Each structure stands twice: as structure tokens, then as C-alpha cells.
PDB file of C-alpha atoms in Angstrom:
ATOM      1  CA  UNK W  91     -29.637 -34.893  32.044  1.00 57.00           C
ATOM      2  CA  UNK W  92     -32.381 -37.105  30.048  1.00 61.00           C
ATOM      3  CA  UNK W  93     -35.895 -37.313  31.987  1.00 66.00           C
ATOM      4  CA  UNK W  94     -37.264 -40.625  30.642  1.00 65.00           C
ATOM      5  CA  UNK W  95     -40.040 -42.506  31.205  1.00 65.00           C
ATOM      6  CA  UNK W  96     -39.064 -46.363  31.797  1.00 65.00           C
ATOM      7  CA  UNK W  97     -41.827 -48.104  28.998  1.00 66.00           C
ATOM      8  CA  UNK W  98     -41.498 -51.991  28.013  1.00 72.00           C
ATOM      9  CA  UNK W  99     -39.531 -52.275  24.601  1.00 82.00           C
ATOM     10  CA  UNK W 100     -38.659 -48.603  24.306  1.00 87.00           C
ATOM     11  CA  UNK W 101     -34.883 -47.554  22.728  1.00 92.00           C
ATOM     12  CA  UNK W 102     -33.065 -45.156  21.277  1.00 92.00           C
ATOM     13  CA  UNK W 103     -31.222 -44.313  18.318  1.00 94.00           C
ATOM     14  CA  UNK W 104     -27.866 -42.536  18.260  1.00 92.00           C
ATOM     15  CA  UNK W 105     -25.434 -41.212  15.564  1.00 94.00           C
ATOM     16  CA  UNK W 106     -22.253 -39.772  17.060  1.00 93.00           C
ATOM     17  CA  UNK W 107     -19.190 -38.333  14.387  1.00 96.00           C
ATOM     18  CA  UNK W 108     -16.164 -39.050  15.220  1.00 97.00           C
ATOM     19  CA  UNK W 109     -12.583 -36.881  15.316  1.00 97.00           C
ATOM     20  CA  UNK W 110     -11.940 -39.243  11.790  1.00 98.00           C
ATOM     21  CA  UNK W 111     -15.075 -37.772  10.661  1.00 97.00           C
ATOM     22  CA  UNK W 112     -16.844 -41.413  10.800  1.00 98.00           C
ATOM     23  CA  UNK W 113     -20.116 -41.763  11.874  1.00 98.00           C
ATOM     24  CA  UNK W 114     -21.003 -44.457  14.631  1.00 96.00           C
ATOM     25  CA  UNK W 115     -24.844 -45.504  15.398  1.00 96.00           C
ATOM     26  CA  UNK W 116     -26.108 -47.736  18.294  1.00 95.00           C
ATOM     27  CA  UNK W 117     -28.953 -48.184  19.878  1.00 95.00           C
ATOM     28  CA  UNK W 118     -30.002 -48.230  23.766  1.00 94.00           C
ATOM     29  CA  UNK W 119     -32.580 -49.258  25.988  1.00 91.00           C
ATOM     30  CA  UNK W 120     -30.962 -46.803  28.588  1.00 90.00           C
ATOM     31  CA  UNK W 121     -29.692 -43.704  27.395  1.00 86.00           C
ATOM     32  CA  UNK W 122     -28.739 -42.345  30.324  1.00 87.00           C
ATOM     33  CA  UNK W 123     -26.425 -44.979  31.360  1.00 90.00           C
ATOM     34  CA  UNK W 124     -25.160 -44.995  27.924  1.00 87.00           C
ATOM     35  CA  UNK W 125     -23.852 -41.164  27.500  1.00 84.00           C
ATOM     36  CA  UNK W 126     -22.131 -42.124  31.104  1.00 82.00           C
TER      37      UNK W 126
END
């Protein structure tokens, strides 16, 4: 899984394609719990 260390104000950026071929983008301050 992701090792991360927990720092104040730290996030991540995703892009993820989709089956339509679309693109989506977030963002996370916990990207562990997000690729749950």
C-alpha cells in the first residue's frame, strides 16, 4: 500500500481515465483512504 508520512497541509494529486476514455482529477489529504 502507500507509506506516508502524516505532515500539516500535505495532498495529493490524482488523474484516473476512465472506461469512456475521460479523465477525472481530485485531490486528497489521505490517499490511502481514498484508493479504498
Amino acid at each position: 500500500m502507500v507509506k506516508q508520512i502524516r505532515r500539516k497541509n500535505q495532498y495529493y494529486v490524482y488523474i484516473v481515465e476512465c472506461t469512456n476514455g475521460t479523465y477525472y482529477t481530485g485531490y486528497t489529504n489521505n490517499l490511502e483512504n481514498r484508493i479504498k
